[in-house]
CSV table of C-alpha atoms in Angstrom, one decimal:
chain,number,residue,atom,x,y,z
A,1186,UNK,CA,-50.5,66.3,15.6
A,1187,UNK,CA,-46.7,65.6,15.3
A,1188,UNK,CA,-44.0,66.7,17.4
A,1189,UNK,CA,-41.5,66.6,15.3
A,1190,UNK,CA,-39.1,69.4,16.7
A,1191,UNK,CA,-38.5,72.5,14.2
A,1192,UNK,CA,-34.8,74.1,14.8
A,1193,UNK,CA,-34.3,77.3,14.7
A,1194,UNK,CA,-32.1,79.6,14.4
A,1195,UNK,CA,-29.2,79.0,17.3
A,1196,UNK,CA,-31.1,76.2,18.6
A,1197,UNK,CA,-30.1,72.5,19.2
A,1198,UNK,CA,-32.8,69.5,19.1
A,1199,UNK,CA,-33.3,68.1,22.1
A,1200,UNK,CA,-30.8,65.4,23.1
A,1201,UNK,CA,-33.2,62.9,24.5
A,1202,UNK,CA,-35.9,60.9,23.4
A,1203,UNK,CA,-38.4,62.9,25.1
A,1204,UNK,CA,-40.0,64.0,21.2
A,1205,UNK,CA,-40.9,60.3,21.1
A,1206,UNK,CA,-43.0,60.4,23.9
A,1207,UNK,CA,-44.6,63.6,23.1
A,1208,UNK,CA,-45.3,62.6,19.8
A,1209,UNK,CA,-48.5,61.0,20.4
A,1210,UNK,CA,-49.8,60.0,17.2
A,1211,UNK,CA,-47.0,57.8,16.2
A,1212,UNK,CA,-48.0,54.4,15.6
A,1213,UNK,CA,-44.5,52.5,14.5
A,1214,UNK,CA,-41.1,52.8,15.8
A,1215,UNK,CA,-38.5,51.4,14.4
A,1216,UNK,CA,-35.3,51.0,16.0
A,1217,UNK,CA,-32.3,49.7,14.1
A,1218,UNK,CA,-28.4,50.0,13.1
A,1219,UNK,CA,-25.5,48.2,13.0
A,1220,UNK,CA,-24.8,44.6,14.6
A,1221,UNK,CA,-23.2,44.9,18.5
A,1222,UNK,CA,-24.6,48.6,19.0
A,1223,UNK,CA,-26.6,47.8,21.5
A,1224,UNK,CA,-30.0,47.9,19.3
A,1225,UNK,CA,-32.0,45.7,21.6
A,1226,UNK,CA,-31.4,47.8,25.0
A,1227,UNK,CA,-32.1,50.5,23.7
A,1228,UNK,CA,-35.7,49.4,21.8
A,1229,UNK,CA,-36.2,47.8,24.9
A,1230,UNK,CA,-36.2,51.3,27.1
A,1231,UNK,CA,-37.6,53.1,24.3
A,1232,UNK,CA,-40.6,50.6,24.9
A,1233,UNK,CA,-40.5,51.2,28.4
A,1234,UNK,CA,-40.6,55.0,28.3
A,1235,UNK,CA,-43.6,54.4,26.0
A,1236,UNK,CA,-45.4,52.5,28.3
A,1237,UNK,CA,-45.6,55.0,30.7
A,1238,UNK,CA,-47.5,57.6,28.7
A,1239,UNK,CA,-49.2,54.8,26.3
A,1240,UNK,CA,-52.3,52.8,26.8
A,1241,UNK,CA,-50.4,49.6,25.7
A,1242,UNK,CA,-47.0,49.2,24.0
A,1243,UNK,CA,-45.8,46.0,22.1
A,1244,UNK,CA,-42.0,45.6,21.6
A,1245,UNK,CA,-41.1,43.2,18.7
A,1246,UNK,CA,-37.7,41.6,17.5
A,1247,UNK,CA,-37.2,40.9,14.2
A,1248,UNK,CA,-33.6,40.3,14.8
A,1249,UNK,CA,-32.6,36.4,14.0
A,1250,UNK,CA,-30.4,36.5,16.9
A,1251,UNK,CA,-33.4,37.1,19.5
A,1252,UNK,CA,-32.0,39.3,22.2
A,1253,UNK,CA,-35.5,40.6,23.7
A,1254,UNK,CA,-35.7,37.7,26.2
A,1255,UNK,CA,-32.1,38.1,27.4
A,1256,UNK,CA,-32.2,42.2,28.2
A,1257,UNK,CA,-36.0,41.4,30.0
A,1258,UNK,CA,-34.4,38.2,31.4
A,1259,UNK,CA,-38.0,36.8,30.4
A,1260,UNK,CA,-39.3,33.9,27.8
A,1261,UNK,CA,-40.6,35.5,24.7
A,1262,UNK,CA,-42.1,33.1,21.6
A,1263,UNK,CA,-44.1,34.7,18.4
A,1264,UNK,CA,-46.7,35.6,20.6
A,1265,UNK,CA,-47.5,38.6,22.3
A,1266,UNK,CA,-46.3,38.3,26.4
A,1267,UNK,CA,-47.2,40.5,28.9
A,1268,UNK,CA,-43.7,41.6,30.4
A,1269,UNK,CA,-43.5,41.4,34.0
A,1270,UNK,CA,-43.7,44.0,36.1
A,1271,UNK,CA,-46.3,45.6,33.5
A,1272,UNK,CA,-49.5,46.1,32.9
A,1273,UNK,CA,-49.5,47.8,29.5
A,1274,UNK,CA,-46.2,46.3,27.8
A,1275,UNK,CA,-46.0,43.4,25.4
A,1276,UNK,CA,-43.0,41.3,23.8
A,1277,UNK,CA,-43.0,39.3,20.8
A,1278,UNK,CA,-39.9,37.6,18.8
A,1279,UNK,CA,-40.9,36.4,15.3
A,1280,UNK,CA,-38.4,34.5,12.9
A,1281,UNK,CA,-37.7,35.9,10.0
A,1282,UNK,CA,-38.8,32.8,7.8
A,1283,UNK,CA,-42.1,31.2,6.5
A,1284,UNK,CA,-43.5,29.0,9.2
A,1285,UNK,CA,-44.7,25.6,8.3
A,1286,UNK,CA,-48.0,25.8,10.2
A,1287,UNK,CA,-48.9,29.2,8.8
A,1288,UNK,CA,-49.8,27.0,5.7
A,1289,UNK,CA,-51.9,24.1,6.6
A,1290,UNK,CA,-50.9,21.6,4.9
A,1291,UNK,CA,-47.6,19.4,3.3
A,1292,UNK,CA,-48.9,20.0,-0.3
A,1293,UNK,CA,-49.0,24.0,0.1
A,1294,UNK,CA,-46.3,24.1,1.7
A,1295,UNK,CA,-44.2,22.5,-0.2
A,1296,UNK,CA,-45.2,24.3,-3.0
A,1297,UNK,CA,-44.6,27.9,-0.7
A,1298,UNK,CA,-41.1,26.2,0.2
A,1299,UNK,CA,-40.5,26.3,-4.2
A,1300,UNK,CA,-41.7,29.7,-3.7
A,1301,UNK,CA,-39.6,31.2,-1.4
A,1302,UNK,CA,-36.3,29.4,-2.9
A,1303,UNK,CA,-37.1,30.7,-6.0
A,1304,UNK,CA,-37.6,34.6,-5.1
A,1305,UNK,CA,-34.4,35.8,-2.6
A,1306,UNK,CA,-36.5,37.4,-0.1
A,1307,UNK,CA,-40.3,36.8,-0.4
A,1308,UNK,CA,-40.3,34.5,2.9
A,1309,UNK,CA,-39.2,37.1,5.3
A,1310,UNK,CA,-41.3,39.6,3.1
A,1311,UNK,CA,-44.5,36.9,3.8
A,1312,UNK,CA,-43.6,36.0,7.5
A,1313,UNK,CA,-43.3,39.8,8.1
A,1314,UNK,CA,-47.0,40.1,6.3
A,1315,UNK,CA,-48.2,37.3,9.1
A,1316,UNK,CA,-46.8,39.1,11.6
A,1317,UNK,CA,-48.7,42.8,10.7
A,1318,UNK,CA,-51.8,40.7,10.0
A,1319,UNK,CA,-51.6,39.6,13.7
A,1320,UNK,CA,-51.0,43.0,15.1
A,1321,UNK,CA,-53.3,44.7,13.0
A,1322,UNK,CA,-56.1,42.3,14.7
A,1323,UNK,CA,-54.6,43.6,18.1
A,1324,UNK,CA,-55.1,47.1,19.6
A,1325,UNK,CA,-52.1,48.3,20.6
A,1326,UNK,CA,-51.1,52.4,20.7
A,1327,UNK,CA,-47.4,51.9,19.8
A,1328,UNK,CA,-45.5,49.2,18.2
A,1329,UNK,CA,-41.7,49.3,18.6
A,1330,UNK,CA,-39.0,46.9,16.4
A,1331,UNK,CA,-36.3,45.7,17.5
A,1332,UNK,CA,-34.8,44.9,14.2
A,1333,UNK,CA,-32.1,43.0,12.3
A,1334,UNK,CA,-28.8,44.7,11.5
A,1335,UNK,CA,-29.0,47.1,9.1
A,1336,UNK,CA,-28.5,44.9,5.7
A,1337,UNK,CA,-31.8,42.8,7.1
A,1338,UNK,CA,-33.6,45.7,8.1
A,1339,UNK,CA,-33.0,47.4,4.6
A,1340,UNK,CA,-34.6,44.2,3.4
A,1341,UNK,CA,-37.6,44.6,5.6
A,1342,UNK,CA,-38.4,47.6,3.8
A,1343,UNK,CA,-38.1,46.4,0.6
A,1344,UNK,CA,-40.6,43.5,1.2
A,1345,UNK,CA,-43.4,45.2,-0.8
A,1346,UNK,CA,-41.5,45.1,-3.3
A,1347,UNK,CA,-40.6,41.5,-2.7
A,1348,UNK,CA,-44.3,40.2,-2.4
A,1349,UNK,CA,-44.6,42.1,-6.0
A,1350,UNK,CA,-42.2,39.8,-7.2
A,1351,UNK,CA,-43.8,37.0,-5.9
A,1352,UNK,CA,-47.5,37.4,-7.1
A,1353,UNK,CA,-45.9,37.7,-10.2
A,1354,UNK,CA,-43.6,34.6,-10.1
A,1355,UNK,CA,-47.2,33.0,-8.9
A,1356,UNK,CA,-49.4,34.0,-11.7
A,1357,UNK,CA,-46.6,32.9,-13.9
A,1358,UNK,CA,-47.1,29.8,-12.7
A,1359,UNK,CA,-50.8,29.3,-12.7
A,1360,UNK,CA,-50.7,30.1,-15.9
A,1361,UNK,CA,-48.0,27.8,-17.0
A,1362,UNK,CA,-48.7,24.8,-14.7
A,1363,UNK,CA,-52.3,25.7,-13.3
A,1364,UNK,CA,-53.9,22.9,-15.4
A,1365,UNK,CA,-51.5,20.8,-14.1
A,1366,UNK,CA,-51.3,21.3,-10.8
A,1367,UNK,CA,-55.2,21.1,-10.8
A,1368,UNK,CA,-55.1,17.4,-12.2
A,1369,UNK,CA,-52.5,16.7,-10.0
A,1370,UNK,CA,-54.4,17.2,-6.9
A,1371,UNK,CA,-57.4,15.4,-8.0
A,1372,UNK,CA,-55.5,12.7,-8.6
A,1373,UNK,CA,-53.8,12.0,-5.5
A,1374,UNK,CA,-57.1,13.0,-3.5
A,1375,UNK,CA,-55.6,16.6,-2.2
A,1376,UNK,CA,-59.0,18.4,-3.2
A,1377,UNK,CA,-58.9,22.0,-2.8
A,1378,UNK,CA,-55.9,22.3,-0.1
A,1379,UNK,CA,-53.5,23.2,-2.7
A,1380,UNK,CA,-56.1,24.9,-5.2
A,1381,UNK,CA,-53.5,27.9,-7.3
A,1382,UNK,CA,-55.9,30.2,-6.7
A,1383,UNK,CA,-56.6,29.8,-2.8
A,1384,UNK,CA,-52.4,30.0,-2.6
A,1385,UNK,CA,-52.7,33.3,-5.1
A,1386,UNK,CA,-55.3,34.7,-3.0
A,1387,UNK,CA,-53.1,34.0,0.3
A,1388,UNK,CA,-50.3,36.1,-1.6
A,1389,UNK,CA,-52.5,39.0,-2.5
A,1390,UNK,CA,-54.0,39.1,1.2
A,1391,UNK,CA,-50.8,39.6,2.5
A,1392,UNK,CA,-49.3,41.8,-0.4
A,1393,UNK,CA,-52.7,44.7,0.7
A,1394,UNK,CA,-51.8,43.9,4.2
A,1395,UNK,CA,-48.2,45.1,3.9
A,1396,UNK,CA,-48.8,47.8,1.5
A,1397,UNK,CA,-51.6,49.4,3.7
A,1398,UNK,CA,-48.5,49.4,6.4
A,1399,UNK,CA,-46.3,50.4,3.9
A,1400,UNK,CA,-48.4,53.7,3.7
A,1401,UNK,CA,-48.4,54.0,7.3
A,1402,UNK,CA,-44.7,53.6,7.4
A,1403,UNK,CA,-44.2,56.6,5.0
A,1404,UNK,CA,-46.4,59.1,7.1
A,1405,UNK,CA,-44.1,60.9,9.7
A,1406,UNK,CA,-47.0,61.5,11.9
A,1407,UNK,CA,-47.4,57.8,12.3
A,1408,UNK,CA,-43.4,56.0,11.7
A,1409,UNK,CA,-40.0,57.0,12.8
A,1410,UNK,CA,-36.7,55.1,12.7
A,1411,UNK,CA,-34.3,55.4,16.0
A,1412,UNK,CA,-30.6,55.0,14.4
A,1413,UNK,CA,-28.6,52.9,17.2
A,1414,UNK,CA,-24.8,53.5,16.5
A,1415,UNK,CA,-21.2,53.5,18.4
A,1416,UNK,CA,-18.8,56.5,18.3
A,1417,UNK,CA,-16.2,55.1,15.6
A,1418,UNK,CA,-15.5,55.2,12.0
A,1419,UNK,CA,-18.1,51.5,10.4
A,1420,UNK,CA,-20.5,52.7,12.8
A,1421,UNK,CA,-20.9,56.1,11.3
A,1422,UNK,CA,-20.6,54.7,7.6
A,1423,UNK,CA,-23.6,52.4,8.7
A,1424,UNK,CA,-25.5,55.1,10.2
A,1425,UNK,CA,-25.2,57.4,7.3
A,1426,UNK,CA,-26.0,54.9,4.6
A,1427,UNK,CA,-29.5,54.4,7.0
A,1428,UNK,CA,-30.4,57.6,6.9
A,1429,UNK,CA,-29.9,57.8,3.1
A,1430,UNK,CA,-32.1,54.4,2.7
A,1431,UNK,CA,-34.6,55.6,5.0
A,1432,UNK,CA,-35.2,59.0,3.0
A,1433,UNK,CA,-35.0,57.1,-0.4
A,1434,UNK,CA,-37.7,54.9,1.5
A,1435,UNK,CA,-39.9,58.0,2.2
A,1436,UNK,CA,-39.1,57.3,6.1
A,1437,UNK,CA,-39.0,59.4,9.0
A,1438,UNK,CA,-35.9,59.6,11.5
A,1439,UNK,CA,-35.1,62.5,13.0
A,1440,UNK,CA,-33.5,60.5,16.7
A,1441,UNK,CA,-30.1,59.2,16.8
A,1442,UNK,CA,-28.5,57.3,19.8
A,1443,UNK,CA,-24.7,57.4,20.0
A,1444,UNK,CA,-24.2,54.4,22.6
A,1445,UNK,CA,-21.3,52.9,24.9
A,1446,UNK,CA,-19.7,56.9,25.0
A,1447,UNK,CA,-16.8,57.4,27.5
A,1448,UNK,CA,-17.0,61.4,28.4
A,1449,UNK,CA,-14.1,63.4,28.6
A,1450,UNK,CA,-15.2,64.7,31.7
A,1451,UNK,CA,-15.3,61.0,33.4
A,1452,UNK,CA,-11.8,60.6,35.9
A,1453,UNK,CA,-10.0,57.9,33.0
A,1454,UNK,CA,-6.5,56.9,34.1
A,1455,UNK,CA,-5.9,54.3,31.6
A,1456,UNK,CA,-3.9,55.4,29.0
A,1457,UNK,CA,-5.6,53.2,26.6
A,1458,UNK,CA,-9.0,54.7,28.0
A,1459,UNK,CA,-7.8,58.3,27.3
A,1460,UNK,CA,-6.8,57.1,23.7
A,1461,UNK,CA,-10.4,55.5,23.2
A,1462,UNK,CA,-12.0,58.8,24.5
A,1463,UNK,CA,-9.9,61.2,22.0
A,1464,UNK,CA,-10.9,58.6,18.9
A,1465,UNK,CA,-14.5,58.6,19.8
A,1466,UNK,CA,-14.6,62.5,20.2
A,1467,UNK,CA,-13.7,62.9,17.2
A,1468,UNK,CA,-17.1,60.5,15.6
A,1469,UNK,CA,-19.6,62.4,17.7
A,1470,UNK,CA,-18.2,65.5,16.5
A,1471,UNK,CA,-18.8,63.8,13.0
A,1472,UNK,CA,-22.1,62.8,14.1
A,1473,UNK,CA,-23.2,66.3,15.2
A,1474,UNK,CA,-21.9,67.7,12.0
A,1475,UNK,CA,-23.7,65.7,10.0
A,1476,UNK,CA,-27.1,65.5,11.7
A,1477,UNK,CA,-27.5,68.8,13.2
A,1478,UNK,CA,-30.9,68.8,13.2
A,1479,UNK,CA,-31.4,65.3,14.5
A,1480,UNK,CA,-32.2,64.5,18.6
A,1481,UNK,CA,-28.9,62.9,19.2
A,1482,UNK,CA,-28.6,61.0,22.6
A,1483,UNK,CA,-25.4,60.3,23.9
A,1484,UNK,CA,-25.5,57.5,26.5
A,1485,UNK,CA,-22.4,55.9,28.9
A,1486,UNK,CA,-20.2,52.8,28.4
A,1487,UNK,CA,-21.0,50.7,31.7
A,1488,UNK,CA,-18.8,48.4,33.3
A,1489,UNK,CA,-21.9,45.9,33.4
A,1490,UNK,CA,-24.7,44.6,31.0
A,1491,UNK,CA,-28.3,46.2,31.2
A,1492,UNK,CA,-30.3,43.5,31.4
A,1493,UNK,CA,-33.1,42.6,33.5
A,1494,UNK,CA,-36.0,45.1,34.0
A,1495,UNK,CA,-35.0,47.3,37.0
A,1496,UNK,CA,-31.5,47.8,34.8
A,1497,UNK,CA,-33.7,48.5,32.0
A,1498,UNK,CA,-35.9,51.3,34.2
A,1499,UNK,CA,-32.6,52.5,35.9
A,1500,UNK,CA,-30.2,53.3,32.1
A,1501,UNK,CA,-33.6,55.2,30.9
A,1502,UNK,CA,-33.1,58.3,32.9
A,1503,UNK,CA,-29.8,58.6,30.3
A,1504,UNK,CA,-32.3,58.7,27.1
A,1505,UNK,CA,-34.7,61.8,28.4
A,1506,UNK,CA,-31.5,63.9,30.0
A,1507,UNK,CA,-28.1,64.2,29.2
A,1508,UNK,CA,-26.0,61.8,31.2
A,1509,UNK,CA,-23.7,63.4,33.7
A,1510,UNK,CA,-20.1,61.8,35.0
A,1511,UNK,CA,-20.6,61.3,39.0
A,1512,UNK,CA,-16.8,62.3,39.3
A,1513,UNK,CA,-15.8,65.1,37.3
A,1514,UNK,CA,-11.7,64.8,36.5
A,1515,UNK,CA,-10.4,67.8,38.8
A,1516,UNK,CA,-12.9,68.2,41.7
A,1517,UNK,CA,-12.2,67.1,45.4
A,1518,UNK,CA,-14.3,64.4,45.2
A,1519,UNK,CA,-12.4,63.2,42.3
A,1520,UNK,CA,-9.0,63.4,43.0
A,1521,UNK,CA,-10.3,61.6,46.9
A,1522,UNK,CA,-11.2,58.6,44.7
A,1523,UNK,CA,-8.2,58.6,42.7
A,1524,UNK,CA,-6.1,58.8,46.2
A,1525,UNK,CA,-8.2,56.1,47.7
A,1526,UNK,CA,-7.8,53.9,44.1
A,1527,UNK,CA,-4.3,54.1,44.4
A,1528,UNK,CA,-3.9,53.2,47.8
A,1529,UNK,CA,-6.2,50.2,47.0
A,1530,UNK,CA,-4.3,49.4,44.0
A,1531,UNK,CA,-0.8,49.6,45.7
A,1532,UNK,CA,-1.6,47.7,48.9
A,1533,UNK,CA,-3.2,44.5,46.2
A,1534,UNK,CA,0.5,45.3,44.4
A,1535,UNK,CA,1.8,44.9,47.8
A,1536,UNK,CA,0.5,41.8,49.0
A,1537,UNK,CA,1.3,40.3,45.6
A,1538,UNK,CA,4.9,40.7,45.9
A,1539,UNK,CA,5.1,39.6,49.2
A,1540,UNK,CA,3.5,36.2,47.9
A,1541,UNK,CA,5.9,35.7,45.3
A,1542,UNK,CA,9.1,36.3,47.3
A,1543,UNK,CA,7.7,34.2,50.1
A,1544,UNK,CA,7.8,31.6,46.8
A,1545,UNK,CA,10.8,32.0,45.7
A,1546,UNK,CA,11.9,31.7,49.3
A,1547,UNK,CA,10.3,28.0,49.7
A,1548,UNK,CA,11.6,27.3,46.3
């Protein structure tokens, strides 16, 4: 049965991802949002977090720009790889594009390559359909995407649509040039390989395929969509017009992840720092406002990337409890870093000038 949380009266959701994990009939997550938001970390823990109370978890990027290998620091190709470390967690990056292999042969696939020039869309809507076919055959509990940005991944969910289009631009053309093409491949010895109604019949396969998922997709129970954003003002626009998509798309998301937050409570000197942390205050606020009854995350801006899989493990205890600032601006223990910064600072200062008027000196 879903978890989905219900709030109530004076209550907040929770603001982890913990309603993931205890949701244990979901079959699809999604994670997605705008470009630089830090969309693949966070699919990447998300898929780690599953793993831990799932059977077996498969993590896939849709994204052009593969990032998966980078934040596992591990090769990934379009098939499923057990990541190290694991026992239970796959990774996959697919290209969004028709692959020539997936096709057999030059005729069809020069034919497909008309196709897909011809109809904006239908080959990511027909490599996606590939992809589902392959891990339908598989048995994994969870699947997680790491998607495009959020123009691509509006796309992705359109592709039913798309393939619609496309049976339709093919029966067009069996009718007008099936006679045709049917001579054509006798003559020239082709046989069957590029018979219209073995490509038609490829098109419909995957067309049921993706509308089966589709189906899936629009059952709460079994899909939700993590919205990855940043505290500031495109992020939010982004975010919003997601959500609005999602629920014209029948789609469940009910988890937000504000990323790359600087707390008020963390010791910030910089005056440009203070500035960022006023100006980002005032988008979370925004965010809460908004999507009250949403599980928002908030997690920290590091001073280093998260890649690798122990970086990966370590950053996940900030998605199932709130992230807490190791120095809190006022205590002892603060204000004893700040003294010992200083010092630090002014004895670099220090040695610096000393250098250049030793300089000057020999100059």
């Amino acid at each position: 049965m879903s978890s989905v949380a219900v709030v109530q009266a004076g209550d907040m959701p929770d603001p982890s991802v913990r309603n993931l994990l205890d949701q244990d009939t979901l079959k699809w997550v999604f994670v997605g949002g705008k470009g630089g938001v830090g969309k693949t970390t966070c699919s990447s823990i998300v898929s780690i977090l599953l793993a831990s109370v799932r059977s077996s978890v498969l993590v896939i990027s849709t994204d052009p720009a593969h990032n998966l290998s980078d934040a596992f620091q591990q090769r990934f190709t379009k098939f499923p790889t057990l990541v190290k470390g694991f026992s239970n967690l796959y990774a996959m990056e697919i290209d969004p594009k028709v692959e020539n292999d997936d096709f057999g042969n030059e005729g069809m696939e020069g034919f497909i390559s008309e196709l897909t020039n011809a109809i904006p869309g239908v080959d990511e809507a027909m490599s996606f359909a590939e992809m589902l076919k392959l891990v339908q055959t598989m048995d994994y509990s969870v699947v997680v995407f790491d998607t495009a940005p959020t123009g691509h991944t509006l796309r992705l969910l359109q592709f039913p649509a798309t393939l619609e289009k496309g049976l339709e631009k093919m029966m067009d053309l069996k009718n007008r040039f099936g006679g045709l093409i049917n001579q054509a491949t006798r003559l020239f010895g082709l046989g069957d390989e590029l018979n219209e109604d073995a490509m038609l019949g490829r098109i419909e396969g995957m067309k049921d395929v993706i509308e089966q998922v589709n189906r899936q997709f629009k059952d709460p129970d079994l899909t939700t969509f993590v919205c990855v954003c940043i505290p500031e003002f495109l992020s939010l626009y982004e975010t919003e017009r997601l959500v609005q998509e999602l629920a014209k798309f029948e789609i469940d998301a009910h988890n937000i992840i504000i990323n790359q937050v600087i707390f008020d409570e963390e010791a910030v000197e910089s005056k440009l720092l203070k500035a960022r942390v006023k100006m980002q205050q005032k988008y979370v606020d925004q965010f809460h406002m908004l999507y009250d009854d949403f599980n928002i995350t908030k997690l920290p801006l590091l001073p280093e990337e998260v890649c690798g899989v122990q970086a990966l493990q370590n950053f996940s205890k900030h998605f199932l409890a709130p992230y807490t600032p190791t120095l809190k601006r006022g205590s002892v223990e603060e204000l004893e870093e700040r003294v010992s910064t200083l010092k630090s600072s002014l004895q670099i200062a220090e040695a610096e000038l000393d250098r250049v008027r030793k300089g000057k000196q020999v100059a």
